[in-house]
mmCIF file of C-alpha atoms in Angstrom:
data_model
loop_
_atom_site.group_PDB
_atom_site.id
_atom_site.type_symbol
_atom_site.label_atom_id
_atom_site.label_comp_id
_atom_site.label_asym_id
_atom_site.label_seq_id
_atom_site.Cartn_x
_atom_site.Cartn_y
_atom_site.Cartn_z
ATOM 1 C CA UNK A 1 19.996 -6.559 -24.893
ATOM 2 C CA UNK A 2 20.213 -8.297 -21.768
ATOM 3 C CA UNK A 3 16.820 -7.777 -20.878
ATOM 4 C CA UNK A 4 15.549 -8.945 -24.526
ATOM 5 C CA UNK A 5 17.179 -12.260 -23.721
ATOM 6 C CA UNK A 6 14.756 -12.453 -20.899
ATOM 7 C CA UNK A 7 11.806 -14.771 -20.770
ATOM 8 C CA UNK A 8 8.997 -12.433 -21.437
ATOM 9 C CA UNK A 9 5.605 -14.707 -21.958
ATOM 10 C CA UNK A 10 4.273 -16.472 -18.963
ATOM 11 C CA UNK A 11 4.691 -19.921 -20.629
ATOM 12 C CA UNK A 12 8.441 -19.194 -21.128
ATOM 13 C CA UNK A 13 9.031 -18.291 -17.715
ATOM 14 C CA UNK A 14 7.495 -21.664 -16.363
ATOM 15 C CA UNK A 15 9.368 -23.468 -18.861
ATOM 16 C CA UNK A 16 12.278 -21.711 -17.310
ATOM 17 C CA UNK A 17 11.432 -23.368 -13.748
ATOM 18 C CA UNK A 18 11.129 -26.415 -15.370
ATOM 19 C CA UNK A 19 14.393 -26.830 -16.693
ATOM 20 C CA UNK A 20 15.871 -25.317 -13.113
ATOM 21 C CA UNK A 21 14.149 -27.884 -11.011
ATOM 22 C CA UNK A 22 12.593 -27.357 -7.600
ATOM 23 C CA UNK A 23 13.954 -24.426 -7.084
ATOM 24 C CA UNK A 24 12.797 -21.257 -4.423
ATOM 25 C CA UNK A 25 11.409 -18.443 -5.694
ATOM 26 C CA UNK A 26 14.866 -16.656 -4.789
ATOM 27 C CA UNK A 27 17.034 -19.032 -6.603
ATOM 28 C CA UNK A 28 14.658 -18.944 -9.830
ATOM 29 C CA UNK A 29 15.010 -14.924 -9.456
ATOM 30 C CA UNK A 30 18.767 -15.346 -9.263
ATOM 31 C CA UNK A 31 19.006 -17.679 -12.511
ATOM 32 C CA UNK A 32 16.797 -16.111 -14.497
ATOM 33 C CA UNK A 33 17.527 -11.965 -14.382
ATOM 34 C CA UNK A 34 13.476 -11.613 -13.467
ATOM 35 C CA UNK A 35 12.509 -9.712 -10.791
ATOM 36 C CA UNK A 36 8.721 -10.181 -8.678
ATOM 37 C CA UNK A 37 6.668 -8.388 -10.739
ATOM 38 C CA UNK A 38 7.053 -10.683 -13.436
ATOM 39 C CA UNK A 39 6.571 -13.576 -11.375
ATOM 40 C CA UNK A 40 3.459 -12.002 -10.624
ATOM 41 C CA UNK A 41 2.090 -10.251 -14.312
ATOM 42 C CA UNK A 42 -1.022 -10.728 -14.864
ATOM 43 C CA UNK A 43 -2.545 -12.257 -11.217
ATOM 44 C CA UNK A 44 -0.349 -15.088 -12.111
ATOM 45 C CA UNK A 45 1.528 -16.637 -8.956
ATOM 46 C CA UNK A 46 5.078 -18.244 -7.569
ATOM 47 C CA UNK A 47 2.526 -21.270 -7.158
ATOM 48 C CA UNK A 48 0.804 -21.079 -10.082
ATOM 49 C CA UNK A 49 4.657 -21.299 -12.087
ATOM 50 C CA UNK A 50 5.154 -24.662 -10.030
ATOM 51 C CA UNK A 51 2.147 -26.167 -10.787
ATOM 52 C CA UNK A 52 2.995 -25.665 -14.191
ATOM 53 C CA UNK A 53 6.010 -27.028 -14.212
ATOM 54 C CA UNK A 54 5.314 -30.114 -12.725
ATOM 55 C CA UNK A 55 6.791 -29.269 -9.135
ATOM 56 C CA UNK A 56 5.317 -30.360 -5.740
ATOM 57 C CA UNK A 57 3.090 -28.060 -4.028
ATOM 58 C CA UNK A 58 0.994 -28.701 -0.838
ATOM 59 C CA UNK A 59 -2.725 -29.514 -1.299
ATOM 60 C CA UNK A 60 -5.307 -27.138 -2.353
ATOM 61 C CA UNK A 61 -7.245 -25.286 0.038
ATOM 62 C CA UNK A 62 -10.621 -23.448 -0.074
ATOM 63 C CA UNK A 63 -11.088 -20.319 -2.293
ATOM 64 C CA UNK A 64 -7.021 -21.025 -3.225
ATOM 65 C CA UNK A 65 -7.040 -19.100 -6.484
ATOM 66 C CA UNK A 66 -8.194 -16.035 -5.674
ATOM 67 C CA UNK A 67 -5.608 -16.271 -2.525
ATOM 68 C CA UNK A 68 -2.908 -16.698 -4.609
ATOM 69 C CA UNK A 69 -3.783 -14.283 -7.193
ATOM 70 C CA UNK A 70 -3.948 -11.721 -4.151
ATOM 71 C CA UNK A 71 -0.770 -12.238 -2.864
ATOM 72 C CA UNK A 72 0.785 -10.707 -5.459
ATOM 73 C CA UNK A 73 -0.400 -6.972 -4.076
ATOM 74 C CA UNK A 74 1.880 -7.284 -1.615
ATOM 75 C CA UNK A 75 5.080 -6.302 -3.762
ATOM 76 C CA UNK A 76 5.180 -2.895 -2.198
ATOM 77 C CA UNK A 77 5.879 -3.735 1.393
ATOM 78 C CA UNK A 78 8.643 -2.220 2.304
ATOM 79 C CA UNK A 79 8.983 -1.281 5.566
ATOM 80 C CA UNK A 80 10.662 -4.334 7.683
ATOM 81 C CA UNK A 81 8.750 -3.769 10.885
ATOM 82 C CA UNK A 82 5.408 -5.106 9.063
ATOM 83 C CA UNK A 83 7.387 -7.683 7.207
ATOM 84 C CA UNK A 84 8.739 -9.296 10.617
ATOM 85 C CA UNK A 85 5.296 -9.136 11.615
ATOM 86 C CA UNK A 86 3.926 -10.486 9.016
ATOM 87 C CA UNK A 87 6.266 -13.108 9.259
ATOM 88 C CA UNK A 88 5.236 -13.971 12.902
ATOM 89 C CA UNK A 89 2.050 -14.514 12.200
ATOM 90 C CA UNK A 90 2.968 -17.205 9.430
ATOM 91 C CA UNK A 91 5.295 -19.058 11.469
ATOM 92 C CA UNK A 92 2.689 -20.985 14.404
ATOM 93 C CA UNK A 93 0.996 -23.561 12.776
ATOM 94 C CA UNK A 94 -1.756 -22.515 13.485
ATOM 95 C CA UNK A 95 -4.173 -18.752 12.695
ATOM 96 C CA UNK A 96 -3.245 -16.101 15.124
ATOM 97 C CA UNK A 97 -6.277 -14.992 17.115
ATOM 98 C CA UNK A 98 -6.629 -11.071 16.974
ATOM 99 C CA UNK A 99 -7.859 -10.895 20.235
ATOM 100 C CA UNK A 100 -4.582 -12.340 21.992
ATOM 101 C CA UNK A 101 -2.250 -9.853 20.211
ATOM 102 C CA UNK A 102 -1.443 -6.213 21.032
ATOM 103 C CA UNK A 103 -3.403 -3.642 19.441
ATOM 104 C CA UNK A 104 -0.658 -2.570 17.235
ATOM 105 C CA UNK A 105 0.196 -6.587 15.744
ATOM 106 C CA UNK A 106 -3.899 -7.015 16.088
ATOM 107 C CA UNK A 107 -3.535 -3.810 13.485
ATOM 108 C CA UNK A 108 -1.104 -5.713 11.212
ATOM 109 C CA UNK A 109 -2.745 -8.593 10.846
ATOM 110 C CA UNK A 110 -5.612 -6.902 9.536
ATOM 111 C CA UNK A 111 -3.579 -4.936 7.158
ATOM 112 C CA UNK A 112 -2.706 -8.251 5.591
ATOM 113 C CA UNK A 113 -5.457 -9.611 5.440
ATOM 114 C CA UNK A 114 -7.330 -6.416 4.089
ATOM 115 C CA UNK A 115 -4.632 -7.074 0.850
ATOM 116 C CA UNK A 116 -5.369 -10.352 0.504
ATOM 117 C CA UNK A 117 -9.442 -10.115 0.864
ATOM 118 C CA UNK A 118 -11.590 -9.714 -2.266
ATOM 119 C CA UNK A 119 -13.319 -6.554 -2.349
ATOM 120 C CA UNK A 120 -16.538 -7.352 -1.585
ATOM 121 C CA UNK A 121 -16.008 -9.880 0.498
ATOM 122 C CA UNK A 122 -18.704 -10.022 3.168
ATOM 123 C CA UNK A 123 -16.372 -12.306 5.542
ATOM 124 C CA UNK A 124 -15.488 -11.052 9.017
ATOM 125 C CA UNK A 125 -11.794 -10.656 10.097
ATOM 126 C CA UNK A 126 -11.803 -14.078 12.189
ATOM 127 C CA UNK A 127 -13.708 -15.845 9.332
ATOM 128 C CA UNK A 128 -10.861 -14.765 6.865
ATOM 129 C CA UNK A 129 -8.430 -15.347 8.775
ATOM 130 C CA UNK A 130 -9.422 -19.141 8.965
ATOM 131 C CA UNK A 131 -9.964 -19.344 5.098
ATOM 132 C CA UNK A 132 -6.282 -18.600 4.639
ATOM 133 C CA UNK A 133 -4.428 -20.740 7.181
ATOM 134 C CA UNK A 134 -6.246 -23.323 5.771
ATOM 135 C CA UNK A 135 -4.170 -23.200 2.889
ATOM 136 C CA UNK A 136 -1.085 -24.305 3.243
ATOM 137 C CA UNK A 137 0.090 -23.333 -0.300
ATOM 138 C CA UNK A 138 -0.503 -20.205 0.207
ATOM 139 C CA UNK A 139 1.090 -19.481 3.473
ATOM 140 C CA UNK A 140 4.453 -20.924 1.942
ATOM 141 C CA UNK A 141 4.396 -18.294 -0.522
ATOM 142 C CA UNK A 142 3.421 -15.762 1.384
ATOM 143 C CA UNK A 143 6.468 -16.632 3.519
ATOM 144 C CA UNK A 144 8.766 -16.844 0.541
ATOM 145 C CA UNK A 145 8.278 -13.934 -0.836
ATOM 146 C CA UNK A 146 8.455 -12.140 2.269
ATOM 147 C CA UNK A 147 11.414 -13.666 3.148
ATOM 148 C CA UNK A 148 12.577 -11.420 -0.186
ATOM 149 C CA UNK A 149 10.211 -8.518 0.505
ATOM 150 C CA UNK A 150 12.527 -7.681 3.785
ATOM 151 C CA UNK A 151 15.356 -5.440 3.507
ATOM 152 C CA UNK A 152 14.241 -3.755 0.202
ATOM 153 C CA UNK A 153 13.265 -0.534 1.910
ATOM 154 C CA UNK A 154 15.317 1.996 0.183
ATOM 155 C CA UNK A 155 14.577 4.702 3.038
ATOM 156 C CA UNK A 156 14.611 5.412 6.724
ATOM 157 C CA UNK A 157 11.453 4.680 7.589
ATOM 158 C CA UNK A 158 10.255 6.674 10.883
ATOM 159 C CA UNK A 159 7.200 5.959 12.860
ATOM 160 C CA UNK A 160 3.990 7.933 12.393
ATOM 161 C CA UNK A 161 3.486 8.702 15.694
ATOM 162 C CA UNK A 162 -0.205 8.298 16.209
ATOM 163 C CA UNK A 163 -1.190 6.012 18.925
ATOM 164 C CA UNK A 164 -1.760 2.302 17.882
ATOM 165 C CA UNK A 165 -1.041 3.075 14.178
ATOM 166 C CA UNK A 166 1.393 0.755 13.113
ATOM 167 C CA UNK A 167 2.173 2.864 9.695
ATOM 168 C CA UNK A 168 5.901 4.439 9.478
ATOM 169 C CA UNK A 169 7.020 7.321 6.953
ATOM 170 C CA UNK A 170 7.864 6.578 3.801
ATOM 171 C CA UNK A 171 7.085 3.227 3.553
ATOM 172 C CA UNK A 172 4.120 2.455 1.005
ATOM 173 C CA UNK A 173 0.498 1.461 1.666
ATOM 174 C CA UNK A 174 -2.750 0.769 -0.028
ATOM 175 C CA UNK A 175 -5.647 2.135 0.550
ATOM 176 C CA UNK A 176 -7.091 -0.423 2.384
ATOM 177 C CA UNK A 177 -3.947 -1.147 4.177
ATOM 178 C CA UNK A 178 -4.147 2.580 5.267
ATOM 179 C CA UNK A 179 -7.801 2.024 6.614
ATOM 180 C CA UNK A 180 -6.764 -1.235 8.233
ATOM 181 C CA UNK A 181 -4.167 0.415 10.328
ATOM 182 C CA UNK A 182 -6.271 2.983 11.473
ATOM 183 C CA UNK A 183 -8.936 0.041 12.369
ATOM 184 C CA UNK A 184 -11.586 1.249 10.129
ATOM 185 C CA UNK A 185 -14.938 -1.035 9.833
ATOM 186 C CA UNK A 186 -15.332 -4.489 11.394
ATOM 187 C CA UNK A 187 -14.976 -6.451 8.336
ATOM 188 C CA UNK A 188 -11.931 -8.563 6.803
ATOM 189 C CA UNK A 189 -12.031 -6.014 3.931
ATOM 190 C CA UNK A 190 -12.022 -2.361 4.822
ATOM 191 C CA UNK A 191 -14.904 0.152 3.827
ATOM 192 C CA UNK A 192 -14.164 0.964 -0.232
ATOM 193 C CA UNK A 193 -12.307 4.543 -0.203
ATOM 194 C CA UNK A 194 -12.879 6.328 -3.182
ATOM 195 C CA UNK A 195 -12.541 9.777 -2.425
ATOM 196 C CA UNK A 196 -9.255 11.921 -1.611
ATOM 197 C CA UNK A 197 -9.625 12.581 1.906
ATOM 198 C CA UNK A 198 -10.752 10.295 4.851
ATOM 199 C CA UNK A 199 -12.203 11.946 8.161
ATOM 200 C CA UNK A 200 -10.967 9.024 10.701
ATOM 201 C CA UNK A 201 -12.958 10.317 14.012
ATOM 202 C CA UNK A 202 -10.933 8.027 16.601
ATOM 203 C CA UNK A 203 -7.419 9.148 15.670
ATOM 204 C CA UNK A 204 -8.709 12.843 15.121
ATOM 205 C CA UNK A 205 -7.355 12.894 11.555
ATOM 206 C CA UNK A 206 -7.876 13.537 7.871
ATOM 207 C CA UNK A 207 -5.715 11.142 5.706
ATOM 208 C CA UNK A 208 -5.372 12.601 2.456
ATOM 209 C CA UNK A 209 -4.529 9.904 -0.246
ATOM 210 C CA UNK A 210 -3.401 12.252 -3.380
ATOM 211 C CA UNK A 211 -2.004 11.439 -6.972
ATOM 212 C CA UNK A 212 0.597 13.905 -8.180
ATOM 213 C CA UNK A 213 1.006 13.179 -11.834
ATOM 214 C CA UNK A 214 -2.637 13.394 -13.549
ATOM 215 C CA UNK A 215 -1.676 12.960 -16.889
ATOM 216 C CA UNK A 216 -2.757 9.934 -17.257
ATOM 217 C CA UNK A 217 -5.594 7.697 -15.856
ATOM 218 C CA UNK A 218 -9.469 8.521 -15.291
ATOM 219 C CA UNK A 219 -9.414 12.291 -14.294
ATOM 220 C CA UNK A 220 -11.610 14.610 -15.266
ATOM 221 C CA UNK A 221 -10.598 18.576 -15.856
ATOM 222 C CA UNK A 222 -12.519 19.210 -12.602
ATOM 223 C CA UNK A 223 -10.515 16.526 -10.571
ATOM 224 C CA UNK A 224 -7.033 17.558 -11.728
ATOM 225 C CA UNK A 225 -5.914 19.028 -8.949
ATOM 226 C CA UNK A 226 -2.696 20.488 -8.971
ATOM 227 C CA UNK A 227 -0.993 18.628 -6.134
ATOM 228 C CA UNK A 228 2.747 18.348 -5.980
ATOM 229 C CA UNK A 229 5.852 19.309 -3.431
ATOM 230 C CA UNK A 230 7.405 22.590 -3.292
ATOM 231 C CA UNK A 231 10.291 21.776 -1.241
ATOM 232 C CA UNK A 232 11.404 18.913 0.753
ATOM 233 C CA UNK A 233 9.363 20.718 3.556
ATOM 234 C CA UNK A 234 6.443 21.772 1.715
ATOM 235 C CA UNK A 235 3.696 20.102 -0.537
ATOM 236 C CA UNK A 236 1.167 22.333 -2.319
ATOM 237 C CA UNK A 237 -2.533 20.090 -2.180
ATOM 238 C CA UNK A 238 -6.129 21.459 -3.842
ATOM 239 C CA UNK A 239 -9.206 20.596 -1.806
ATOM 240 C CA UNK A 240 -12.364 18.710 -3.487
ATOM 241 C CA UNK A 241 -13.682 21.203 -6.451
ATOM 242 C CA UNK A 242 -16.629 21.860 -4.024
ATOM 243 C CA UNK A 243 -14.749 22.777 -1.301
ATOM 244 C CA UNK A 244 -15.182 26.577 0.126
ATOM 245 C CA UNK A 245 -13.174 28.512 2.832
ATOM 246 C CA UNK A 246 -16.240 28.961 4.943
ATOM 247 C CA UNK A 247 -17.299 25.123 4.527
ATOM 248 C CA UNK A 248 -17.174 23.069 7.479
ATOM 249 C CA UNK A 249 -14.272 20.817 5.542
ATOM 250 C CA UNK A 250 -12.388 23.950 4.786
ATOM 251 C CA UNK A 251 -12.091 25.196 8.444
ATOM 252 C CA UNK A 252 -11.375 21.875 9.943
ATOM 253 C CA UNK A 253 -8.387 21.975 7.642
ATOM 254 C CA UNK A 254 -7.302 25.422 8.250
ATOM 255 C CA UNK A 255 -8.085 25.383 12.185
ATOM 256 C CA UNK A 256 -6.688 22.160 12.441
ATOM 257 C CA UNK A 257 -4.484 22.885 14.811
ATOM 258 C CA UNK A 258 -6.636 24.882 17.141
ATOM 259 C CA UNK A 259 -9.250 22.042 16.702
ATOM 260 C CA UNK A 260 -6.490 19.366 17.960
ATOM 261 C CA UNK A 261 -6.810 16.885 14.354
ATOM 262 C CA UNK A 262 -3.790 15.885 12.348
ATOM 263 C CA UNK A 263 -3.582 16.226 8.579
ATOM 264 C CA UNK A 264 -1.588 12.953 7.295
ATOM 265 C CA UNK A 265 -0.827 13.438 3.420
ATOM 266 C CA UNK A 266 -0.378 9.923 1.501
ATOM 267 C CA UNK A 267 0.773 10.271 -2.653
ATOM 268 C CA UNK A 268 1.668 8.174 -5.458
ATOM 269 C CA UNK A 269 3.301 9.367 -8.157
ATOM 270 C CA UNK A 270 0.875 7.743 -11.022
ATOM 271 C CA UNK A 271 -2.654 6.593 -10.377
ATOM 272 C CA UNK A 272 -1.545 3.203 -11.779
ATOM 273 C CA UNK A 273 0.676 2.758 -8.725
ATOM 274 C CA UNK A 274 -1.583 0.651 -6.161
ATOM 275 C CA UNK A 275 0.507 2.044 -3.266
ATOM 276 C CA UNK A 276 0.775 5.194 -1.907
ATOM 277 C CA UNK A 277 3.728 6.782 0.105
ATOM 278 C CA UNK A 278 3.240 7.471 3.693
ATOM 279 C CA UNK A 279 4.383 11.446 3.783
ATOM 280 C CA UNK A 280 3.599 11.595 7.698
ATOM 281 C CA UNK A 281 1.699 14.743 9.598
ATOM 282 C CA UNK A 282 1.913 18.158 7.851
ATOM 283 C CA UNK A 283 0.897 21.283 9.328
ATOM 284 C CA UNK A 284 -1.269 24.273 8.060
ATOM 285 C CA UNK A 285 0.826 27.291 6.374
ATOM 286 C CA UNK A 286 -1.114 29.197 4.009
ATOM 287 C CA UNK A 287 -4.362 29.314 1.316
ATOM 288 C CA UNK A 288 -6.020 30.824 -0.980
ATOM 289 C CA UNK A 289 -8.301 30.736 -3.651
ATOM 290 C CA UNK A 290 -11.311 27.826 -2.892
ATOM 291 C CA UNK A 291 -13.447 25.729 -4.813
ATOM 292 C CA UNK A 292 -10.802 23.831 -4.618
ATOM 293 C CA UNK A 293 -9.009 25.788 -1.577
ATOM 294 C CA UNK A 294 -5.282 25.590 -2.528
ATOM 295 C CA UNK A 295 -3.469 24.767 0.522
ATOM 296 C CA UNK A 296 0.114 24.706 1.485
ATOM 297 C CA UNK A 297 1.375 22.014 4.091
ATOM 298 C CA UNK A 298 4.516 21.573 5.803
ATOM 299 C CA UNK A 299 5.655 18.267 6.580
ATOM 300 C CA UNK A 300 6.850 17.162 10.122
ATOM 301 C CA UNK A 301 9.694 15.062 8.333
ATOM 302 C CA UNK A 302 11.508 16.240 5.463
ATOM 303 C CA UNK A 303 10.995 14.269 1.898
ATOM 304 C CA UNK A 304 14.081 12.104 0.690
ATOM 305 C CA UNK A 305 15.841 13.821 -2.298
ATOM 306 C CA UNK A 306 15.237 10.906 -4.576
ATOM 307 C CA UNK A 307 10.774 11.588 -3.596
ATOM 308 C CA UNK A 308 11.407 15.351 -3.559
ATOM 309 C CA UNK A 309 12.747 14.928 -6.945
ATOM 310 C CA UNK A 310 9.914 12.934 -8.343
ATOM 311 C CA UNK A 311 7.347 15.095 -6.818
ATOM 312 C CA UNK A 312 8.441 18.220 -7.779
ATOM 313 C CA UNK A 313 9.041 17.174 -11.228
ATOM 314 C CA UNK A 314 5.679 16.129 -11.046
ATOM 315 C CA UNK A 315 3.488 19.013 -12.812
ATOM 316 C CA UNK A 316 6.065 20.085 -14.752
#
C-alpha cells in the first residue's frame, strides 16, 4: 500500500521535487520513499528532474545528455574503495591526468569513464576525459550520487589479488568495467565483449563472465549452459558448445595451473542485470563430458550465504 502511494510516472516524480524545493538528491530520496533506480528509469537523470522542475543547474556542457543519461549505470558500485576514488578524481577542479596517477587509480579512472562512454565511441581516454570535466552538471551529480553510492556494500569485499587490478570480491562490475581494470584496449571505451570467456594475455588469465539463471533473455538451447554453485566452495561452469577436451581452450583450462594462468569466474544472476559479481580466482577440480566440457571450480574465497543461496537456487 505504501508503495502504491508512491509517485510512479516520471512527471509525478518531478512534480514531487517541485513542491520540495531545491532539494539534494538525498533529501528528495528521504521525502519521497523512492529509491535510485527510479530516479534513474528510463535514462532519465537527478538533473534531468531539476530541470524540470524549475531548479538551478550549472550550464550545459558538450555532449551533456548522453553524459547524464550514462551516469545512471553506475547504481551498482558498491565497493567503497572505487567510490573514494572516484570521488578523488571529482574533487580538483580540474581533469585528472592518467599519466600522473598510480597504475592502480590510472585503472579506476578508466573504469569510470568506460561506464560513462557511449559504445562506439571512437574518443581516446584523455579526449573523454576532457569532454566530461567540461561539464559541470554532470560532475555534481556524479558526486551526489556517489556521495549515496558509498557504504551500500552489503559484503566484505576482499581484494583480487592480481597485480594492478583494482577489482575486489564480491563487489559488482560491468563488463567493460571488468576490461577497464584489467587495462584492455587504448580507447575511452573498452573492446565490446560478447562472448563468455576473455583470454587477458598480460595478467595470464581467463575471466569468465557467466549468467546463472537462463530462463529468460536471448539464449538459445545451445547456449544454455548449465552454470550454477554447488557449494559455497564450488561452482559447476559449461565451456562454449564447441569446446573439446583436447582443444587448445580446453587444456589451458584444465592445465591451468601447471601453465601458471588464473581462472577468475564473474556471474549475474539474470542476464537483465548489467553487473556481474566479482567471484575471485577458482581452481581446477574435475570434468567431464565436452562440447561443452563441464567443469567444476573451487573458489579461493568462499560465497556469502545470501549469493550461495541465490546461485544454487539458480537451476532449480
Amino acid at each position: 500500500s505504501i508503495r502504491e502511494a508512491l509517485p510512479t510516472r516520471w512527471p509525478e516524480r518531478c512534480e514531487e521535487l517541485r513542491t520540495l524545493g531545491d532539494v539534494s538528491l538525498a533529501k528528495y530520496l528521504e521525502e519521497t520513499g523512492l529509491d535510485l533506480a527510479d530516479v534513474y528509469a528510463g535514462t532519465h537523470s537527478w538533473s534531468e528532474m531539476r530541470r524540470v522542475a524549475g531548479l538551478d543547474t550549472a550550464t550545459e556542457g558538450p555532449g551533456e545528455m548522453a553524459l547524464l543519461r550514462a551516469v545512471g549505470r553506475l547504481l551498482h558500485v558498491n565497493d567503497d574503495e572505487r567510490i573514494d576514488a572516484y570521488r578523488g578524481f571529482l574533487a580538483p577542479a580540474g581533469a585528472p591526468v592518467p599519466s600522473a596517477l598510480n597504475e592502480m587509480d590510472r585503472r579506476r579512472l578508466r573504469m569510470l569513464i568506460a561506464s560513462l562512454a557511449p559504445p562506439r565511441s571512437k574518443a581516446t581516454l584523455r579526449e573523454f576525459i576532457e569532454n566530461v570535466w567540461s561539464n559541470p552538471q554532470v560532475l555534481a551529480e556524479l558526486r551526489e550520487l556517489l556521495d549515496l553510492l558509498h557504504g551500500t556494500g552489503d559484503h566484505l569485499d576482499i581484494p583480487l589479488g592480481l597485480p594492478d587490478v583494482p577489482l575486489r570480491i564480491h563487489a559488482r562490475y560491468t563488463r567493460d568495467e571488468i576490461l577497464a581494470a584489467f587495462d584492455t584496449g587504448a580507447m575511452a571505451k573498452p573492446p565490446s565483449w560478447r562472448e563468455g570467456v576473455w583470454p587477458n594475455g598480460p595478467s595470464r588469465s581467463d575471466l569468465f563472465a557467466f549468467t546463472l539463471d537462463k530462463s529468460v533473455g536471448s539464449f538459445s538451447p545451445t547456449t544454455r549452459y548449465r552454470d550454477y554453485a554447488i557449494s559455497p566452495e564450488l561452482i559447476h561452469w559449461e565451456s562454449q558448445s564447441a569446446t573439446s577436451e583436447a582443444s587448445e581452450t580446453g587444456q589451458r583450462y584444465i592445465n591451468h595451473r601447471a601453465l601458471g594462468s588464473a581462472i577468475i569466474l564473474f556471474a549475474r544472476l539474470r542476464s537483465n542485470d548489467r553487473a556481474f559479481w566479482c567471484l575471485g580466482r577458482a581452481s581446477y577440480v574435475s570434468h567431464e563430458n565436452e562440447r561443452p566440457i563441464a567443469f567444476v571450480w573451487k573458489l579461493e574465497h568462499r560465497l556469502p550465504a545470501d549469493l550461495y543461496s541465490q546461485f544454487a537456487a539458480a537451476v532449480a
